[in-house]
JSON list of C-alpha atoms and ligand atoms in Angstrom, two decimals:
[
{"chain": "A", "resi": 6, "resn": "MET", "atom": "CA", "xyz": [129.63, 17.38, 113.83]},
{"chain": "A", "resi": 7, "resn": "ASN", "atom": "CA", "xyz": [130.19, 20.89, 111.10]},
{"chain": "A", "resi": 8, "resn": "ASP", "atom": "CA", "xyz": [132.30, 22.21, 108.75]},
{"chain": "A", "resi": 9, "resn": "SER", "atom": "CA", "xyz": [134.32, 23.83, 111.93]},
{"chain": "A", "resi": 10, "resn": "THR", "atom": "CA", "xyz": [135.85, 20.61, 112.91]},
{"chain": "A", "resi": 11, "resn": "ILE", "atom": "CA", "xyz": [137.56, 20.06, 108.81]},
{"chain": "A", "resi": 12, "resn": "HIS", "atom": "CA", "xyz": [141.39, 20.23, 108.58]},
{"chain": "A", "resi": 13, "resn": "GLU", "atom": "CA", "xyz": [142.66, 19.97, 105.40]},
{"chain": "A", "resi": 14, "resn": "LEU", "atom": "CA", "xyz": [145.59, 16.77, 105.92]},
{"chain": "A", "resi": 15, "resn": "ILE", "atom": "CA", "xyz": [146.08, 15.64, 102.03]},
{"chain": "A", "resi": 16, "resn": "SER", "atom": "CA", "xyz": [145.38, 18.91, 99.47]},
{"chain": "A", "resi": 17, "resn": "SER", "atom": "CA", "xyz": [143.57, 17.72, 96.72]},
{"chain": "A", "resi": 18, "resn": "GLU", "atom": "CA", "xyz": [146.82, 18.87, 94.37]},
{"chain": "A", "resi": 19, "resn": "ALA", "atom": "CA", "xyz": [148.61, 16.13, 96.39]},
{"chain": "A", "resi": 20, "resn": "ILE", "atom": "CA", "xyz": [145.76, 13.57, 95.69]},
{"chain": "A", "resi": 21, "resn": "GLN", "atom": "CA", "xyz": [146.27, 14.31, 91.95]},
{"chain": "A", "resi": 22, "resn": "GLN", "atom": "CA", "xyz": [150.07, 13.82, 91.93]},
{"chain": "A", "resi": 23, "resn": "ARG", "atom": "CA", "xyz": [149.90, 10.34, 93.87]},
{"chain": "A", "resi": 24, "resn": "VAL", "atom": "CA", "xyz": [146.75, 8.95, 91.67]},
{"chain": "A", "resi": 25, "resn": "ASN", "atom": "CA", "xyz": [148.25, 9.99, 88.21]},
{"chain": "A", "resi": 26, "resn": "GLU", "atom": "CA", "xyz": [151.52, 8.86, 89.08]},
{"chain": "A", "resi": 27, "resn": "LEU", "atom": "CA", "xyz": [150.27, 5.10, 90.63]},
{"chain": "A", "resi": 28, "resn": "GLY", "atom": "CA", "xyz": [148.05, 5.05, 87.32]},
{"chain": "A", "resi": 29, "resn": "LYS", "atom": "CA", "xyz": [151.32, 5.49, 85.67]},
{"chain": "A", "resi": 30, "resn": "GLU", "atom": "CA", "xyz": [153.08, 2.58, 88.06]},
{"chain": "A", "resi": 31, "resn": "ILE", "atom": "CA", "xyz": [150.11, 0.28, 87.79]},
{"chain": "A", "resi": 32, "resn": "SER", "atom": "CA", "xyz": [150.09, 0.52, 84.45]},
{"chain": "A", "resi": 33, "resn": "MET", "atom": "CA", "xyz": [153.49, -0.92, 83.19]},
{"chain": "A", "resi": 34, "resn": "ASP", "atom": "CA", "xyz": [153.02, -3.47, 86.10]},
{"chain": "A", "resi": 35, "resn": "PHE", "atom": "CA", "xyz": [150.05, -5.03, 84.35]},
{"chain": "A", "resi": 36, "resn": "ILE", "atom": "CA", "xyz": [151.00, -4.30, 81.23]},
{"chain": "A", "resi": 37, "resn": "ASP", "atom": "CA", "xyz": [151.41, -8.49, 79.90]},
{"chain": "A", "resi": 38, "resn": "LYS", "atom": "CA", "xyz": [148.50, -9.34, 82.03]},
{"chain": "A", "resi": 39, "resn": "LYS", "atom": "CA", "xyz": [145.35, -10.86, 80.22]},
{"chain": "A", "resi": 40, "resn": "TYR", "atom": "CA", "xyz": [141.65, -8.87, 81.08]},
{"chain": "A", "resi": 41, "resn": "PRO", "atom": "CA", "xyz": [143.53, -6.27, 83.47]},
{"chain": "A", "resi": 42, "resn": "THR", "atom": "CA", "xyz": [140.50, -5.81, 85.32]},
{"chain": "A", "resi": 43, "resn": "LEU", "atom": "CA", "xyz": [140.06, -2.58, 88.51]},
{"chain": "A", "resi": 44, "resn": "ILE", "atom": "CA", "xyz": [137.38, -3.28, 90.86]},
{"chain": "A", "resi": 45, "resn": "SER", "atom": "CA", "xyz": [136.48, -0.35, 92.74]},
{"chain": "A", "resi": 46, "resn": "VAL", "atom": "CA", "xyz": [135.04, -0.76, 96.37]},
{"chain": "A", "resi": 47, "resn": "LEU", "atom": "CA", "xyz": [132.34, 1.28, 96.82]},
{"chain": "A", "resi": 48, "resn": "LYS", "atom": "CA", "xyz": [131.02, 3.69, 97.75]},
{"chain": "A", "resi": 49, "resn": "GLY", "atom": "CA", "xyz": [134.48, 5.16, 99.76]},
{"chain": "A", "resi": 50, "resn": "ALA", "atom": "CA", "xyz": [136.52, 3.92, 96.20]},
{"chain": "A", "resi": 51, "resn": "PHE", "atom": "CA", "xyz": [134.65, 5.61, 93.90]},
{"chain": "A", "resi": 52, "resn": "LEU", "atom": "CA", "xyz": [136.50, 9.33, 93.06]},
{"chain": "A", "resi": 53, "resn": "PHE", "atom": "CA", "xyz": [139.48, 7.42, 93.71]},
{"chain": "A", "resi": 54, "resn": "SER", "atom": "CA", "xyz": [138.78, 4.55, 91.18]},
{"chain": "A", "resi": 55, "resn": "ALA", "atom": "CA", "xyz": [137.37, 6.82, 88.94]},
{"chain": "A", "resi": 56, "resn": "ASP", "atom": "CA", "xyz": [141.24, 9.12, 88.44]},
{"chain": "A", "resi": 57, "resn": "LEU", "atom": "CA", "xyz": [142.99, 6.33, 88.51]},
{"chain": "A", "resi": 58, "resn": "PHE", "atom": "CA", "xyz": [141.10, 4.54, 85.90]},
{"chain": "A", "resi": 59, "resn": "ARG", "atom": "CA", "xyz": [142.24, 8.09, 83.49]},
{"chain": "A", "resi": 60, "resn": "ALA", "atom": "CA", "xyz": [145.66, 8.34, 84.83]},
{"chain": "A", "resi": 61, "resn": "PHE", "atom": "CA", "xyz": [146.05, 4.72, 83.17]},
{"chain": "A", "resi": 62, "resn": "THR", "atom": "CA", "xyz": [147.81, 4.41, 80.00]},
{"chain": "A", "resi": 63, "resn": "THR", "atom": "CA", "xyz": [147.26, 1.05, 79.29]},
{"chain": "A", "resi": 64, "resn": "PRO", "atom": "CA", "xyz": [143.46, -0.30, 79.05]},
{"chain": "A", "resi": 65, "resn": "PHE", "atom": "CA", "xyz": [141.66, -1.71, 81.90]},
{"chain": "A", "resi": 66, "resn": "ARG", "atom": "CA", "xyz": [138.27, -3.43, 82.22]},
{"chain": "A", "resi": 67, "resn": "LEU", "atom": "CA", "xyz": [135.67, -2.25, 85.25]},
{"chain": "A", "resi": 68, "resn": "GLU", "atom": "CA", "xyz": [133.85, -3.46, 87.99]},
{"chain": "A", "resi": 69, "resn": "PHE", "atom": "CA", "xyz": [132.30, -2.55, 91.06]},
{"chain": "A", "resi": 70, "resn": "ILE", "atom": "CA", "xyz": [131.96, -4.43, 94.61]},
{"chain": "A", "resi": 71, "resn": "HIS", "atom": "CA", "xyz": [130.12, -2.86, 96.61]},
{"chain": "A", "resi": 72, "resn": "ALA", "atom": "CA", "xyz": [130.95, -3.12, 100.57]},
{"chain": "A", "resi": 73, "resn": "SER", "atom": "CA", "xyz": [129.34, -1.66, 103.74]},
{"chain": "A", "resi": 74, "resn": "SER", "atom": "CA", "xyz": [131.31, -2.68, 107.05]},
{"chain": "A", "resi": 75, "resn": "TYR", "atom": "CA", "xyz": [130.23, 1.10, 109.46]},
{"chain": "A", "resi": 76, "resn": "GLU", "atom": "CA", "xyz": [127.17, 0.79, 110.37]},
{"chain": "A", "resi": 77, "resn": "SER", "atom": "CA", "xyz": [127.27, 4.57, 111.17]},
{"chain": "A", "resi": 78, "resn": "GLY", "atom": "CA", "xyz": [129.66, 7.34, 112.58]},
{"chain": "A", "resi": 79, "resn": "THR", "atom": "CA", "xyz": [133.17, 6.25, 113.02]},
{"chain": "A", "resi": 80, "resn": "ARG", "atom": "CA", "xyz": [132.39, 2.67, 114.73]},
{"chain": "A", "resi": 81, "resn": "SER", "atom": "CA", "xyz": [132.31, -0.75, 112.49]},
{"chain": "A", "resi": 82, "resn": "SER", "atom": "CA", "xyz": [129.32, -3.16, 113.07]},
{"chain": "A", "resi": 83, "resn": "GLY", "atom": "CA", "xyz": [132.12, -6.01, 113.15]},
{"chain": "A", "resi": 84, "resn": "LYS", "atom": "CA", "xyz": [130.56, -7.42, 110.00]},
{"chain": "A", "resi": 85, "resn": "VAL", "atom": "CA", "xyz": [130.53, -6.85, 105.80]},
{"chain": "A", "resi": 86, "resn": "SER", "atom": "CA", "xyz": [128.17, -7.09, 103.37]},
{"chain": "A", "resi": 87, "resn": "LEU", "atom": "CA", "xyz": [129.20, -7.61, 100.32]},
{"chain": "A", "resi": 88, "resn": "THR", "atom": "CA", "xyz": [127.81, -7.52, 96.11]},
{"chain": "A", "resi": 89, "resn": "VAL", "atom": "CA", "xyz": [130.34, -9.34, 94.05]},
{"chain": "A", "resi": 90, "resn": "PRO", "atom": "CA", "xyz": [130.46, -9.13, 90.59]},
{"chain": "A", "resi": 91, "resn": "PRO", "atom": "CA", "xyz": [129.55, -12.50, 89.03]},
{"chain": "A", "resi": 92, "resn": "ASP", "atom": "CA", "xyz": [131.65, -12.13, 85.96]},
{"chain": "A", "resi": 93, "resn": "ILE", "atom": "CA", "xyz": [135.58, -12.20, 87.30]},
{"chain": "A", "resi": 94, "resn": "LYS", "atom": "CA", "xyz": [136.63, -15.67, 86.72]},
{"chain": "A", "resi": 95, "resn": "GLY", "atom": "CA", "xyz": [140.55, -15.86, 84.86]},
{"chain": "A", "resi": 96, "resn": "LYS", "atom": "CA", "xyz": [141.10, -12.21, 84.98]},
{"chain": "A", "resi": 97, "resn": "ASN", "atom": "CA", "xyz": [143.65, -9.81, 86.82]},
{"chain": "A", "resi": 98, "resn": "LEU", "atom": "CA", "xyz": [142.05, -7.67, 89.15]},
{"chain": "A", "resi": 99, "resn": "LEU", "atom": "CA", "xyz": [143.37, -4.76, 90.89]},
{"chain": "A", "resi": 100, "resn": "ILE", "atom": "CA", "xyz": [140.99, -4.41, 94.41]},
{"chain": "A", "resi": 101, "resn": "VAL", "atom": "CA", "xyz": [140.44, -0.51, 94.97]},
{"chain": "A", "resi": 102, "resn": "ASP", "atom": "CA", "xyz": [139.88, 0.74, 97.96]},
{"chain": "A", "resi": 103, "resn": "GLY", "atom": "CA", "xyz": [139.67, 4.64, 99.50]},
{"chain": "A", "resi": 104, "resn": "ILE", "atom": "CA", "xyz": [140.67, 3.62, 102.83]},
{"chain": "A", "resi": 105, "resn": "ILE", "atom": "CA", "xyz": [142.39, 0.39, 104.66]},
{"chain": "A", "resi": 106, "resn": "ASP", "atom": "CA", "xyz": [141.66, 0.39, 108.20]},
{"chain": "A", "resi": 107, "resn": "THR", "atom": "CA", "xyz": [141.37, -2.76, 110.54]},
{"chain": "A", "resi": 108, "resn": "GLY", "atom": "CA", "xyz": [141.40, -4.67, 107.27]},
{"chain": "A", "resi": 109, "resn": "LEU", "atom": "CA", "xyz": [138.02, -6.22, 107.98]},
{"chain": "A", "resi": 110, "resn": "THR", "atom": "CA", "xyz": [136.54, -5.18, 104.25]},
{"chain": "A", "resi": 111, "resn": "ILE", "atom": "CA", "xyz": [139.19, -6.14, 101.97]},
{"chain": "A", "resi": 112, "resn": "HIS", "atom": "CA", "xyz": [139.80, -9.51, 104.08]},
{"chain": "A", "resi": 113, "resn": "SER", "atom": "CA", "xyz": [136.48, -10.52, 103.62]},
{"chain": "A", "resi": 114, "resn": "ILE", "atom": "CA", "xyz": [136.47, -9.29, 99.99]},
{"chain": "A", "resi": 115, "resn": "ILE", "atom": "CA", "xyz": [139.44, -11.17, 98.77]},
{"chain": "A", "resi": 116, "resn": "GLN", "atom": "CA", "xyz": [138.15, -14.49, 101.00]},
{"chain": "A", "resi": 117, "resn": "SER", "atom": "CA", "xyz": [135.32, -14.25, 98.94]},
{"chain": "A", "resi": 118, "resn": "ILE", "atom": "CA", "xyz": [137.04, -14.09, 95.46]},
{"chain": "A", "resi": 119, "resn": "THR", "atom": "CA", "xyz": [140.10, -16.26, 96.24]},
{"chain": "A", "resi": 120, "resn": "PRO", "atom": "CA", "xyz": [141.97, -17.59, 93.30]},
{"chain": "A", "resi": 121, "resn": "PRO", "atom": "CA", "xyz": [141.73, -19.83, 91.61]},
{"chain": "A", "resi": 122, "resn": "ASP", "atom": "CA", "xyz": [139.13, -17.57, 90.15]},
{"chain": "A", "resi": 123, "resn": "PRO", "atom": "CA", "xyz": [141.27, -14.29, 89.36]},
{"chain": "A", "resi": 124, "resn": "ALA", "atom": "CA", "xyz": [144.89, -15.15, 87.56]},
{"chain": "A", "resi": 125, "resn": "THR", "atom": "CA", "xyz": [145.85, -12.78, 89.98]},
{"chain": "A", "resi": 126, "resn": "LEU", "atom": "CA", "xyz": [144.76, -10.84, 92.49]},
{"chain": "A", "resi": 127, "resn": "SER", "atom": "CA", "xyz": [147.17, -7.32, 94.26]},
{"chain": "A", "resi": 128, "resn": "VAL", "atom": "CA", "xyz": [145.15, -4.52, 96.49]},
{"chain": "A", "resi": 129, "resn": "TYR", "atom": "CA", "xyz": [145.56, -0.95, 95.89]},
{"chain": "A", "resi": 130, "resn": "THR", "atom": "CA", "xyz": [144.00, 2.06, 98.41]},
{"chain": "A", "resi": 131, "resn": "LEU", "atom": "CA", "xyz": [144.75, 5.63, 98.52]},
{"chain": "A", "resi": 132, "resn": "LEU", "atom": "CA", "xyz": [144.58, 6.05, 102.41]},
{"chain": "A", "resi": 133, "resn": "ASP", "atom": "CA", "xyz": [146.41, 3.00, 104.52]},
{"chain": "A", "resi": 134, "resn": "LYS", "atom": "CA", "xyz": [146.21, 3.28, 108.53]},
{"chain": "A", "resi": 135, "resn": "PRO", "atom": "CA", "xyz": [148.83, 0.23, 109.58]},
{"chain": "A", "resi": 136, "resn": "ALA", "atom": "CA", "xyz": [148.76, 1.16, 112.96]},
{"chain": "A", "resi": 137, "resn": "ARG", "atom": "CA", "xyz": [145.06, 0.12, 112.88]},
{"chain": "A", "resi": 138, "resn": "ARG", "atom": "CA", "xyz": [144.94, -3.42, 111.12]},
{"chain": "A", "resi": 139, "resn": "LYS", "atom": "CA", "xyz": [143.73, -6.48, 112.60]},
{"chain": "A", "resi": 140, "resn": "HIS", "atom": "CA", "xyz": [143.36, -8.31, 110.03]},
{"chain": "A", "resi": 141, "resn": "PRO", "atom": "CA", "xyz": [146.17, -9.40, 108.01]},
{"chain": "A", "resi": 142, "resn": "VAL", "atom": "CA", "xyz": [145.93, -7.85, 104.69]},
{"chain": "A", "resi": 143, "resn": "THR", "atom": "CA", "xyz": [148.76, -7.66, 101.77]},
{"chain": "A", "resi": 144, "resn": "VAL", "atom": "CA", "xyz": [148.68, -3.99, 100.27]},
{"chain": "A", "resi": 145, "resn": "ASN", "atom": "CA", "xyz": [150.44, -3.78, 97.16]},
{"chain": "A", "resi": 146, "resn": "TYR", "atom": "CA", "xyz": [150.11, -0.26, 96.66]},
{"chain": "A", "resi": 147, "resn": "SER", "atom": "CA", "xyz": [149.21, 2.44, 98.77]},
{"chain": "A", "resi": 148, "resn": "GLY", "atom": "CA", "xyz": [148.87, 6.49, 97.96]},
{"chain": "A", "resi": 149, "resn": "PHE", "atom": "CA", "xyz": [149.31, 7.84, 101.58]},
{"chain": "A", "resi": 150, "resn": "THR", "atom": "CA", "xyz": [149.94, 6.19, 104.91]},
{"chain": "A", "resi": 151, "resn": "ILE", "atom": "CA", "xyz": [147.73, 7.98, 107.32]},
{"chain": "A", "resi": 152, "resn": "PRO", "atom": "CA", "xyz": [148.40, 7.86, 111.08]},
{"chain": "A", "resi": 153, "resn": "ASP", "atom": "CA", "xyz": [145.17, 6.31, 113.32]},
{"chain": "A", "resi": 154, "resn": "THR", "atom": "CA", "xyz": [142.30, 9.22, 112.95]},
{"chain": "A", "resi": 155, "resn": "PHE", "atom": "CA", "xyz": [139.19, 9.85, 111.02]},
{"chain": "A", "resi": 156, "resn": "VAL", "atom": "CA", "xyz": [139.08, 11.26, 107.79]},
{"chain": "A", "resi": 157, "resn": "VAL", "atom": "CA", "xyz": [136.45, 12.65, 105.22]},
{"chain": "A", "resi": 158, "resn": "GLY", "atom": "CA", "xyz": [136.33, 13.55, 101.33]},
{"chain": "A", "resi": 159, "resn": "TYR", "atom": "CA", "xyz": [137.49, 12.41, 97.91]},
{"chain": "A", "resi": 160, "resn": "GLY", "atom": "CA", "xyz": [135.18, 9.66, 98.57]},
{"chain": "A", "resi": 161, "resn": "CYS", "atom": "CA", "xyz": [135.31, 8.66, 102.13]},
{"chain": "A", "resi": 162, "resn": "ASP", "atom": "CA", "xyz": [132.09, 10.15, 104.37]},
{"chain": "A", "resi": 163, "resn": "TYR", "atom": "CA", "xyz": [130.98, 10.60, 107.45]},
{"chain": "A", "resi": 164, "resn": "ASN", "atom": "CA", "xyz": [127.85, 9.39, 107.96]},
{"chain": "A", "resi": 165, "resn": "GLU", "atom": "CA", "xyz": [127.32, 9.91, 104.29]},
{"chain": "A", "resi": 166, "resn": "GLN", "atom": "CA", "xyz": [128.41, 13.46, 104.49]},
{"chain": "A", "resi": 167, "resn": "TYR", "atom": "CA", "xyz": [131.90, 14.89, 103.23]},
{"chain": "A", "resi": 168, "resn": "ARG", "atom": "CA", "xyz": [132.33, 12.87, 100.63]},
{"chain": "A", "resi": 169, "resn": "HIS", "atom": "CA", "xyz": [132.41, 15.68, 97.93]},
{"chain": "A", "resi": 170, "resn": "LEU", "atom": "CA", "xyz": [135.75, 17.29, 99.75]},
{"chain": "A", "resi": 171, "resn": "PRO", "atom": "CA", "xyz": [137.98, 17.37, 96.47]},
{"chain": "A", "resi": 172, "resn": "PHE", "atom": "CA", "xyz": [141.08, 17.27, 99.44]},
{"chain": "A", "resi": 173, "resn": "ILE", "atom": "CA", "xyz": [141.03, 14.65, 102.63]},
{"chain": "A", "resi": 174, "resn": "ALA", "atom": "CA", "xyz": [140.74, 16.21, 105.93]},
{"chain": "A", "resi": 175, "resn": "THR", "atom": "CA", "xyz": [140.39, 15.32, 109.36]},
{"chain": "A", "resi": 176, "resn": "LEU", "atom": "CA", "xyz": [137.30, 15.37, 111.78]},
{"chain": "A", "resi": 177, "resn": "GLN", "atom": "CA", "xyz": [137.34, 15.71, 114.22]},
{"chain": "B", "resi": 2, "resn": "LIG", "atom": "P1", "xyz": [137.93, -1.95, 107.94]},
{"chain": "B", "resi": 2, "resn": "LIG", "atom": "O1", "xyz": [136.90, -2.80, 107.06]},
{"chain": "B", "resi": 2, "resn": "LIG", "atom": "O2", "xyz": [138.56, -1.52, 109.31]},
{"chain": "B", "resi": 2, "resn": "LIG", "atom": "O3", "xyz": [139.70, -1.58, 106.99]},
{"chain": "B", "resi": 2, "resn": "LIG", "atom": "O4", "xyz": [137.60, -0.31, 107.34]},
{"chain": "B", "resi": 2, "resn": "LIG", "atom": "C1", "xyz": [137.25, -0.07, 105.55]},
{"chain": "B", "resi": 2, "resn": "LIG", "atom": "C2", "xyz": [136.05, 0.91, 105.41]},
{"chain": "B", "resi": 2, "resn": "LIG", "atom": "O5", "xyz": [135.74, 1.92, 106.58]},
{"chain": "B", "resi": 2, "resn": "LIG", "atom": "C3", "xyz": [136.50, 2.10, 104.40]},
{"chain": "B", "resi": 2, "resn": "LIG", "atom": "O6", "xyz": [136.52, 1.29, 102.92]},
{"chain": "B", "resi": 2, "resn": "LIG", "atom": "C4", "xyz": [135.69, 2.66, 104.98]},
{"chain": "B", "resi": 2, "resn": "LIG", "atom": "O7", "xyz": [134.43, 2.66, 104.20]},
{"chain": "B", "resi": 2, "resn": "LIG", "atom": "C5", "xyz": [135.64, 2.18, 106.09]},
{"chain": "B", "resi": 2, "resn": "LIG", "atom": "N1", "xyz": [136.54, 3.85, 106.95]},
{"chain": "B", "resi": 2, "resn": "LIG", "atom": "C6", "xyz": [137.66, 3.18, 107.67]},
{"chain": "B", "resi": 2, "resn": "LIG", "atom": "N2", "xyz": [138.30, 4.21, 108.40]},
{"chain": "B", "resi": 2, "resn": "LIG", "atom": "C7", "xyz": [137.63, 5.36, 107.49]},
{"chain": "B", "resi": 2, "resn": "LIG", "atom": "C8", "xyz": [137.83, 6.65, 108.13]},
{"chain": "B", "resi": 2, "resn": "LIG", "atom": "O8", "xyz": [138.96, 7.10, 108.91]},
{"chain": "B", "resi": 2, "resn": "LIG", "atom": "N3", "xyz": [136.79, 7.70, 107.35]},
{"chain": "B", "resi": 2, "resn": "LIG", "atom": "C9", "xyz": [136.03, 7.32, 106.79]},
{"chain": "B", "resi": 2, "resn": "LIG", "atom": "N4", "xyz": [135.38, 6.22, 105.86]},
{"chain": "B", "resi": 2, "resn": "LIG", "atom": "C10", "xyz": [136.91, 5.49, 106.90]},
{"chain": "B", "resi": 3, "resn": "LIG", "atom": "MG1", "xyz": [131.48, 5.21, 105.35]}
]
């Protein structure tokens, strides 16, 4: 696939505005919580979580989970491999993902770190595709709800390409 198949869906300005709003809202939600910790789901959430982290108005800790569910292209392998940080016990966790599609990745992450380990656990995603859901997931905040279409940019890839785009685009 080449660049001629890309169509901007969400502009860089719209993303930044929404991320700043979310940063303020989340900061207020966690203001009384002990050890609030953002867990960024790599690789797709790396830009979103970096911008969100800078939009917080109160202090947060930072961890990373490496998750991969897509073997290649737009097809999921149906299996998720996870690298979970060891030191998350007793913390108030915000799992931050780039896209929730079938819900398999987030479902697997939640299974791997369910209470009583974290004090609280909430899920945040920049993009939500509810029409594609196969696994039950409670999404506490989403930046944008998008239709059942494959997107790239702002951290999201197609075969490791297009992550650098500052906007979200459809790829057809
Ligand atoms: P799920 O496990 O089906 O919810 O898929 C979640 C992961 O699949 C996301 O974190 C992305 O890495 C990837 N993914 C799902 N939809 C898209 C898309 O439209 N573009 C790029 N990656 C996607
Ligand atoms: Mg991918």
